[in-house]
Short mmCIF file of C-alpha atoms in Angstrom, two decimals:
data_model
loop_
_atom_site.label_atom_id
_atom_site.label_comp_id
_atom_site.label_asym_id
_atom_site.label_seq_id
_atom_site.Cartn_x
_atom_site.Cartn_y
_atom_site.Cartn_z
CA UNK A 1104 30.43 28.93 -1.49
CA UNK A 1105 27.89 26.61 -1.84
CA UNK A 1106 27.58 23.33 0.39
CA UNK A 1107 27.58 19.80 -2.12
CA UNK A 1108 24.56 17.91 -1.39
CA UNK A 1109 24.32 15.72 -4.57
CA UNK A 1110 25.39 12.95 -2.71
CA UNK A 1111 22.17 13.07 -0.04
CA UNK A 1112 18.34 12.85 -1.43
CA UNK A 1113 17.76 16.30 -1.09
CA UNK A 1114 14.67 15.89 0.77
CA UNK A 1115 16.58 14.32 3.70
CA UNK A 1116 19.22 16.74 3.51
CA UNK A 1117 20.24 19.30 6.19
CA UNK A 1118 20.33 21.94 3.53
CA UNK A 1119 16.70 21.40 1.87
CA UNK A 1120 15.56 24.22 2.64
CA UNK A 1121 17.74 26.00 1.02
CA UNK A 1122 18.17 23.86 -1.96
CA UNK A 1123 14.20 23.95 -2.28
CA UNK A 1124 13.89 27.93 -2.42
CA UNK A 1125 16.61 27.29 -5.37
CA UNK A 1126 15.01 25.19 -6.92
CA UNK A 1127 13.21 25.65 -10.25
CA UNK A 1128 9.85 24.25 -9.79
CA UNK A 1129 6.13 25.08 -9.97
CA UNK A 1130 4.65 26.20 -6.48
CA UNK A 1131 2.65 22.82 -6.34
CA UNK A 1132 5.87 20.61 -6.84
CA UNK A 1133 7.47 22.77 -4.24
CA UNK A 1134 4.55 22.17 -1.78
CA UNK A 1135 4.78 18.28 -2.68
CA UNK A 1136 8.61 17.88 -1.85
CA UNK A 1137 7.97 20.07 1.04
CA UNK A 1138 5.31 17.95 2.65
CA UNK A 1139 7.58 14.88 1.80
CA UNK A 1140 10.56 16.05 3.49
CA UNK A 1141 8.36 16.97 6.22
CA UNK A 1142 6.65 13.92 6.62
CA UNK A 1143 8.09 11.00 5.12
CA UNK A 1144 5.36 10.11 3.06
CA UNK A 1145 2.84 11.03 0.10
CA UNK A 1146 -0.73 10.29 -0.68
CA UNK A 1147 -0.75 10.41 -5.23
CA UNK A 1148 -2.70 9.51 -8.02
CA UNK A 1149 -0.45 7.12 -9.93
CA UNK A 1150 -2.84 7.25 -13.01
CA UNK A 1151 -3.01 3.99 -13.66
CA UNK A 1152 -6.18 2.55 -15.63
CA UNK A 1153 -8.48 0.38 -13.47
CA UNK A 1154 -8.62 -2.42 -15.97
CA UNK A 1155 -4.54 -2.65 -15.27
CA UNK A 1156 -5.50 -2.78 -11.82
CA UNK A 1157 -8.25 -5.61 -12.18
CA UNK A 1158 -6.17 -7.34 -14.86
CA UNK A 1159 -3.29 -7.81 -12.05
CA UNK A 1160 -5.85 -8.70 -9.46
CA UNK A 1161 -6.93 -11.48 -12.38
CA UNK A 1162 -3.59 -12.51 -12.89
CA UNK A 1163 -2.53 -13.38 -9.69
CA UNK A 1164 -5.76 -14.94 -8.23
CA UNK A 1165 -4.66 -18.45 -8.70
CA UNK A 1166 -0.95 -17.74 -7.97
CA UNK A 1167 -2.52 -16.51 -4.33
CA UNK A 1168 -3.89 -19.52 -3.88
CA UNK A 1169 -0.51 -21.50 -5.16
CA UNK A 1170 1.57 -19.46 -3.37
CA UNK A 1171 -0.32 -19.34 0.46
CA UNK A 1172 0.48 -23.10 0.38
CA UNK A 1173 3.87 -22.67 -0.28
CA UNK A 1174 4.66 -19.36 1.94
CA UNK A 1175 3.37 -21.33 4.95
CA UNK A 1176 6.13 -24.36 4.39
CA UNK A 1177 8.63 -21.67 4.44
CA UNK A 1178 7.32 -19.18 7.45
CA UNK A 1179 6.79 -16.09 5.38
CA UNK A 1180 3.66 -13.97 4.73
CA UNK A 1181 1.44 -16.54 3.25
CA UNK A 1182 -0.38 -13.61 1.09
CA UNK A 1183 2.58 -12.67 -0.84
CA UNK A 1184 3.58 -13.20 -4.14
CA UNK A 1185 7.18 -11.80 -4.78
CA UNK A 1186 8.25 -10.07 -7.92
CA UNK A 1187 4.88 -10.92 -9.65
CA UNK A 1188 6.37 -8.34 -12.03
CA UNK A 1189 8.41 -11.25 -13.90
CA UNK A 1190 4.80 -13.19 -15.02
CA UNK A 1191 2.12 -10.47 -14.97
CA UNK A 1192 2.31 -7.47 -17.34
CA UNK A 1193 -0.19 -5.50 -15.29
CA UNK A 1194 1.91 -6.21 -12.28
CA UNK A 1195 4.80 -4.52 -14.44
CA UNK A 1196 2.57 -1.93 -15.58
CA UNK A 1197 1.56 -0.93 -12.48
CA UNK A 1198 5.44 -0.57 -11.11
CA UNK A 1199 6.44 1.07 -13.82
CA UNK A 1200 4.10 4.08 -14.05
CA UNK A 1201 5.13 6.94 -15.49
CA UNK A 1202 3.48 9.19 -13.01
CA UNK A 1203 5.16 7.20 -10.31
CA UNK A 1204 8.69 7.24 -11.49
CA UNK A 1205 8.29 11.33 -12.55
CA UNK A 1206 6.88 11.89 -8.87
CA UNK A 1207 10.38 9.88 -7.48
CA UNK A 1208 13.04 11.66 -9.71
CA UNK A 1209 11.37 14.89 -8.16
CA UNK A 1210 12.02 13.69 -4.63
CA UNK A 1211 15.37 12.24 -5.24
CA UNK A 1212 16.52 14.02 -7.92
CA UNK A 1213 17.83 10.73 -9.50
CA UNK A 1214 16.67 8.08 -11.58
CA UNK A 1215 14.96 5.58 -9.93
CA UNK A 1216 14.94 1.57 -10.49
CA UNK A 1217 12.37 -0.68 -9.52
CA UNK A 1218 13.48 -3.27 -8.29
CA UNK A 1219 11.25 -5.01 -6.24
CA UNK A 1220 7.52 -5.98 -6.36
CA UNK A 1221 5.17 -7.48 -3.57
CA UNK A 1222 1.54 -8.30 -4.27
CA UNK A 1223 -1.29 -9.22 -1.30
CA UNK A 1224 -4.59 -10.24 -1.72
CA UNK A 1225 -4.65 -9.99 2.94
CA UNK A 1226 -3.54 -7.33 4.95
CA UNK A 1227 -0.12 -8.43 6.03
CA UNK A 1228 -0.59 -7.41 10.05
CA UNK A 1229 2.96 -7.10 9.99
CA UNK A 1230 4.73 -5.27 12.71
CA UNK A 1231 6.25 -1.75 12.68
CA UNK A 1232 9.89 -1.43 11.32
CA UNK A 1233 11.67 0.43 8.66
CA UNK A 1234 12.70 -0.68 5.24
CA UNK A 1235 15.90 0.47 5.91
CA UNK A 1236 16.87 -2.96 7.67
CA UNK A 1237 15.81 -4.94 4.51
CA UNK A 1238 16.83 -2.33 1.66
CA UNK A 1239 19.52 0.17 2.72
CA UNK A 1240 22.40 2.28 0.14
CA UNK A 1241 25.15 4.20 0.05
CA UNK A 1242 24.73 7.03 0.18
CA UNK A 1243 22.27 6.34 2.91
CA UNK A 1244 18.43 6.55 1.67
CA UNK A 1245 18.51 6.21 -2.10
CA UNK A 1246 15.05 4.11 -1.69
CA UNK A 1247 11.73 4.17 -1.10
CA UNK A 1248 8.47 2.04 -1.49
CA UNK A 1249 5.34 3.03 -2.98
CA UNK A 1250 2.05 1.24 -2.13
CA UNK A 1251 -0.89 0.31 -4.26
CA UNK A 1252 -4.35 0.36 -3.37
CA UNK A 1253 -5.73 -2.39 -6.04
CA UNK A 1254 -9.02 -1.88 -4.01
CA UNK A 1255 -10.35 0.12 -1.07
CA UNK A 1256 -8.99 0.26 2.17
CA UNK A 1257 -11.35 0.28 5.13
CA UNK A 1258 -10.56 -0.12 8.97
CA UNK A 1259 -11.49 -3.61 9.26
CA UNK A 1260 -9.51 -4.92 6.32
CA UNK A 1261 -6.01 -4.57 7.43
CA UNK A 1262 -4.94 -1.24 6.50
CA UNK A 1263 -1.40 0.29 6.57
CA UNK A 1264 0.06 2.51 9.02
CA UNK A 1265 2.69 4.79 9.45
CA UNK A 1266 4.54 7.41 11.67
CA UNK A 1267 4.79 10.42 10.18
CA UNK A 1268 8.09 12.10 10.47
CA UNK A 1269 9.49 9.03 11.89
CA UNK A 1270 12.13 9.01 8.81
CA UNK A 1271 13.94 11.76 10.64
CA UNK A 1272 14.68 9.10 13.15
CA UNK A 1273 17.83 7.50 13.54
CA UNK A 1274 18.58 4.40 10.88
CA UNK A 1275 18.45 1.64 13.74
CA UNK A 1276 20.42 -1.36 12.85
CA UNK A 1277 21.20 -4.96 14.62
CA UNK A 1278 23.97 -3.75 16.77
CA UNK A 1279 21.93 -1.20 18.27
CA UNK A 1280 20.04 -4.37 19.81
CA UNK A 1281 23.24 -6.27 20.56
CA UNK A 1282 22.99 -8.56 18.27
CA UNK A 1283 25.84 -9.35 15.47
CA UNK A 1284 24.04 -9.16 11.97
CA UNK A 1285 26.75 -11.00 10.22
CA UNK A 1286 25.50 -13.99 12.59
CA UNK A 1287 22.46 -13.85 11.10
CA UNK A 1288 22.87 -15.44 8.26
CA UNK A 1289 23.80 -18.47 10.06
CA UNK A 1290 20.58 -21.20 9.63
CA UNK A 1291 20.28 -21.82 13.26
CA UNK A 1292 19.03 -18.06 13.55
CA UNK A 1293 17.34 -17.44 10.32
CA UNK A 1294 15.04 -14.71 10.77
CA UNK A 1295 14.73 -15.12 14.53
CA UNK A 1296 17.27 -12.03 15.47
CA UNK A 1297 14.43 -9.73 12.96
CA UNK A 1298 11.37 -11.46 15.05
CA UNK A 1299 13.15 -11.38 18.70
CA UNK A 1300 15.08 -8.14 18.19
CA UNK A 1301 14.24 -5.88 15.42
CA UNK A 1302 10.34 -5.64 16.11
CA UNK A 1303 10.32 -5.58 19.46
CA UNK A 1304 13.35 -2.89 19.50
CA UNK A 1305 10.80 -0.71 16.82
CA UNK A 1306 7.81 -1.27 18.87
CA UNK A 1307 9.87 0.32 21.59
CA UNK A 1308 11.06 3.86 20.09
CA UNK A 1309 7.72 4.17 19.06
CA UNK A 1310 6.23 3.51 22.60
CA UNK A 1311 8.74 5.62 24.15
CA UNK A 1312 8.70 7.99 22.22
CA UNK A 1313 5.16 8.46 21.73
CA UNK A 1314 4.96 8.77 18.19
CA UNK A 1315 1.51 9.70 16.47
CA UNK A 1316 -0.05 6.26 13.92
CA UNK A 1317 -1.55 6.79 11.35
CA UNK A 1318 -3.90 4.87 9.28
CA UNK A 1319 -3.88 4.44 5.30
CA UNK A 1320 -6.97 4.68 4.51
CA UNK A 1321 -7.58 5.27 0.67
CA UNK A 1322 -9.45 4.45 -2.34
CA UNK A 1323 -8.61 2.47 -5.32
CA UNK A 1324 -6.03 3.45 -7.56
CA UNK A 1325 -4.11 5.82 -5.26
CA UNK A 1326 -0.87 4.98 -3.72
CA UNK A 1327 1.70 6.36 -0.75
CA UNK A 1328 5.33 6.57 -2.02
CA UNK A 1329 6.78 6.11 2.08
CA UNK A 1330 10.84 7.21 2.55
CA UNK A 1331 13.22 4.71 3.58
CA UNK A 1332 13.53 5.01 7.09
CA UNK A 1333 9.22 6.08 7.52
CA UNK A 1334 8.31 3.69 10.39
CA UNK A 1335 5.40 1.58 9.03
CA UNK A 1336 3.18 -1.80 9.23
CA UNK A 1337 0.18 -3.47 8.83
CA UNK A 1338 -2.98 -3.02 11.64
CA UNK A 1339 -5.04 -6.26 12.62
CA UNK A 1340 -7.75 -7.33 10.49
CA UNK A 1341 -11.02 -6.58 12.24
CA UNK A 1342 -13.13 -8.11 10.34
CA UNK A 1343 -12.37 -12.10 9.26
CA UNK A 1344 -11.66 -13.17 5.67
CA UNK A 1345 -11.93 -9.76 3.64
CA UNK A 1346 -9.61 -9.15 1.33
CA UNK A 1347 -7.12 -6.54 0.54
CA UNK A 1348 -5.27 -6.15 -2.46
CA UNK A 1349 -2.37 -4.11 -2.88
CA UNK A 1350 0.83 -3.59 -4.43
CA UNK A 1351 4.17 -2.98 -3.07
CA UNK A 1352 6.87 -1.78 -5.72
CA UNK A 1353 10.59 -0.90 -3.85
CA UNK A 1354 13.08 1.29 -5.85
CA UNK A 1355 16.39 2.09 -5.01
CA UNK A 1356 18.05 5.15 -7.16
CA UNK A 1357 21.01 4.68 -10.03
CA UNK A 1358 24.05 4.63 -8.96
CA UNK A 1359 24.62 3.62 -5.37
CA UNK A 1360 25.61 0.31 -3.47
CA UNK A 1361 22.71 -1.78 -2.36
CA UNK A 1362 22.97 -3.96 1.01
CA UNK A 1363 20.99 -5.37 3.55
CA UNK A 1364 21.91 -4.33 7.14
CA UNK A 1365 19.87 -6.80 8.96
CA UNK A 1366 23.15 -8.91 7.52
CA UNK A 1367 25.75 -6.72 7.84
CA UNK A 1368 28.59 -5.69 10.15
CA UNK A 1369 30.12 -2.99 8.66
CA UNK A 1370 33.49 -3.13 11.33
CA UNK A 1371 33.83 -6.72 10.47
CA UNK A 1372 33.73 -5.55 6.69
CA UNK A 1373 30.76 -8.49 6.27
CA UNK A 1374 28.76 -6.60 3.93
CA UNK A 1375 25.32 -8.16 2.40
CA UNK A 1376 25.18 -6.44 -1.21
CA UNK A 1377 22.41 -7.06 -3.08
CA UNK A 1378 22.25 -7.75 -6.54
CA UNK A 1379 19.31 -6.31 -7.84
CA UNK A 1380 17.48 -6.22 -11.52
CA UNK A 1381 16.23 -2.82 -13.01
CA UNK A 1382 12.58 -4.30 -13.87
CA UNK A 1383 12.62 -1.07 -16.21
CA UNK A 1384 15.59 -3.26 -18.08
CA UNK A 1385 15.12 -6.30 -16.94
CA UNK A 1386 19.64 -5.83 -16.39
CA UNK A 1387 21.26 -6.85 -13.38
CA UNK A 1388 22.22 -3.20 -12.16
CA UNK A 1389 26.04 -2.73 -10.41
CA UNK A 1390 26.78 -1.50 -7.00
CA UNK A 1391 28.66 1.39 -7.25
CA UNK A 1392 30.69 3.74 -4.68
CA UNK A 1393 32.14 7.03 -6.44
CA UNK A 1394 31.31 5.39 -9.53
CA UNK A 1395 34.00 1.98 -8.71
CA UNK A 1396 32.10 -1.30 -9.34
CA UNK A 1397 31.56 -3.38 -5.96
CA UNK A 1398 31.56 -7.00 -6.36
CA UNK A 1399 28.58 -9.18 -3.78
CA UNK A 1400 30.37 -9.98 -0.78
CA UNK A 1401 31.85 -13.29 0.43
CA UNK A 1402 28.77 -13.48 3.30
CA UNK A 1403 26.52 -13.44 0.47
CA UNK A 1404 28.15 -16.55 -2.25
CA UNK A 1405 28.69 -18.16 1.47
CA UNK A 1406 24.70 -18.16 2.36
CA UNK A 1407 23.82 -18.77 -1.47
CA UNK A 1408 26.27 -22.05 -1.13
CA UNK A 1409 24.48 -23.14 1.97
CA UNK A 1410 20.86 -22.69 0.80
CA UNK A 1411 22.07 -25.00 -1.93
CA UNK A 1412 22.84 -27.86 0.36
CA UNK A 1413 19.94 -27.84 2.67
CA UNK A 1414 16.34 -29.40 2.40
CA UNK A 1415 14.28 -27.63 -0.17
CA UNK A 1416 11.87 -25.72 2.18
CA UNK A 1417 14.66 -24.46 4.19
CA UNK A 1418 16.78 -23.40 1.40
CA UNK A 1419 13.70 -21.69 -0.13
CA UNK A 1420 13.04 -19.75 3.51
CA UNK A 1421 16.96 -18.96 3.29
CA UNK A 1422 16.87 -17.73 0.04
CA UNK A 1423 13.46 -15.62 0.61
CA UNK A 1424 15.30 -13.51 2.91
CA UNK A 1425 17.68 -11.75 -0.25
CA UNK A 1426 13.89 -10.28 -1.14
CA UNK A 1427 13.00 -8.65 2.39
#
């Protein structure tokens, strides 16, 4: 009798092997999911027109500008421009490719829902972690992020990187470091358990267990969908003031619950849902478990009541954290 695994993404599945020599596909989808599962990453061609990918660079060049001011009063990237999707159309365009969504039912054999977009016109020189902390499900790993190259990436301007394989790594949340997540959300810590504990827990594994980096190093116009648990950052810029524009689209996959461990304690039942928008629909989408509708947590109306009474550069650095 068969073994169930509709309730895993196959390609992280202790039975994909099997379920892949099943499956009904073309030798070079096959080869594609393979590598995936393998790796934790792929290198596509999201055919998307390079006048979409100019007219979203020309969209957001004086949002960039409006936005680096304001990032830097709140203490997050001061390159990014969050959900861009809601006031560019190229933005949406580019999130909502066709060849991009086809590529992500194949690896997760479900529908997938953008959710989530981040544009850059810098390298971020963030530090290694996983976006599991940020964007986690259940079932476990119904998500994934898929990065744009809106021009091309060199060395010297701040490329990605990644850890290939690394996905087949343990999910590694706050109480692995000793730290209670639930606390967290408290103002006095802020993001200060992520900066103190998270990265420097990451950097770590990946030190001790000498794991291989990689570099992204690709043209315009292609893009690496990355697995939710791939281990991945952004290297130093090399060489001052050069630009590097990219997009960062997140999707999670219909019908699952959506949370944020870097808040959560699961034993204390202090669980962060998210309540995210289908940018396909612009509609709220429902956390679900076994298809029962889960309402947002107490933790989360607490911290939204908070924000609310606090100075407006705090609140907006408190609020900031529901988008990663």
């Amino acid at each position: 009798m068969a073994i169930p695994t509709y309730n895993l993404p196959w390609t992280e599945s202790p039975f994909f092997e099997r379920e892949l020599a099943a499956a009904d596909l073309s030798p070079e989808d096959k080869a594609f999911v393979k590598f995936y599962a393998e790796k934790g990453y792929a290198i596509i061609d999201p055919e998307i027109d390079d006048a979409v990918i100019e007219g979203a660079k020309t969209e957001l060049a004086d949002w960039h500008d409006a936005y680096f001011k304001k990032n830097q009063q709140i203490h997050t990237s001061p390159h990014r421009i969050q959900d861009a999707w809601q006031f560019s159309e190229s933005v949406k365009k580019i999130v909502l490719a066709p060849a991009v969504l086809k590529k992500l039912e194949l690896l997760y054999r479900r529908r997938p829902i953008p959710f989530q977009t981040l544009n850059f016109d810098r390298g971020t020189q963030q530090c290694t972690h996983s976006d599991m902390i940020h964007f986690s499900s259940i079932p476990e790993r119904f998500m994934c992020g898929v990065w744009m190259a809106l021009e091309d990436i060199t060395e010297d301007n701040g490329p990605l990187h990644y850890y290939p394989g690394s996905q087949k790594l343990p999910f590694y949340e706050m109480a692995d470091m000793g730290v209670k997540a639930s606390d967290s959300i408290r103002m006095k810590n802020g993001y200060m358990d992520y900066n103190d504990y998270y990265e420097k827990f990451i950097q770590d594994v990946v030190d001790s267990l000498g794991l291989q980096k990689e570099q992204l190093l690709i043209k315009k116009g292609q893009a690496l969908i990355w697995s939710a648990n791939l281990l991945h950052g952004g290297d130093p810029i090399t060489r001052p003031n050069t630009s590097r524009h990219s997009q960062v689209s997140h999707y999670y996959f219909e019908d699952c619950t959506y949370y944020t461990p870097l808040f959560t304690d699961m034993l204390l039942k202090k669980i962060y849902l998210r309540q995210i928008v289908d940018i396909s629909t612009g509609q709220q989408v429902p956390n679900r478990y076994f298809g029962e509708e889960i309402k947002e947590s107490l933790p989360a109306r607490i911290k939204q009541k908070v924000a609310q009474a606090l100075p407006t550069p705090i609140a907006k650095f408190l609020m900031s954290l529901r988008g990663k």
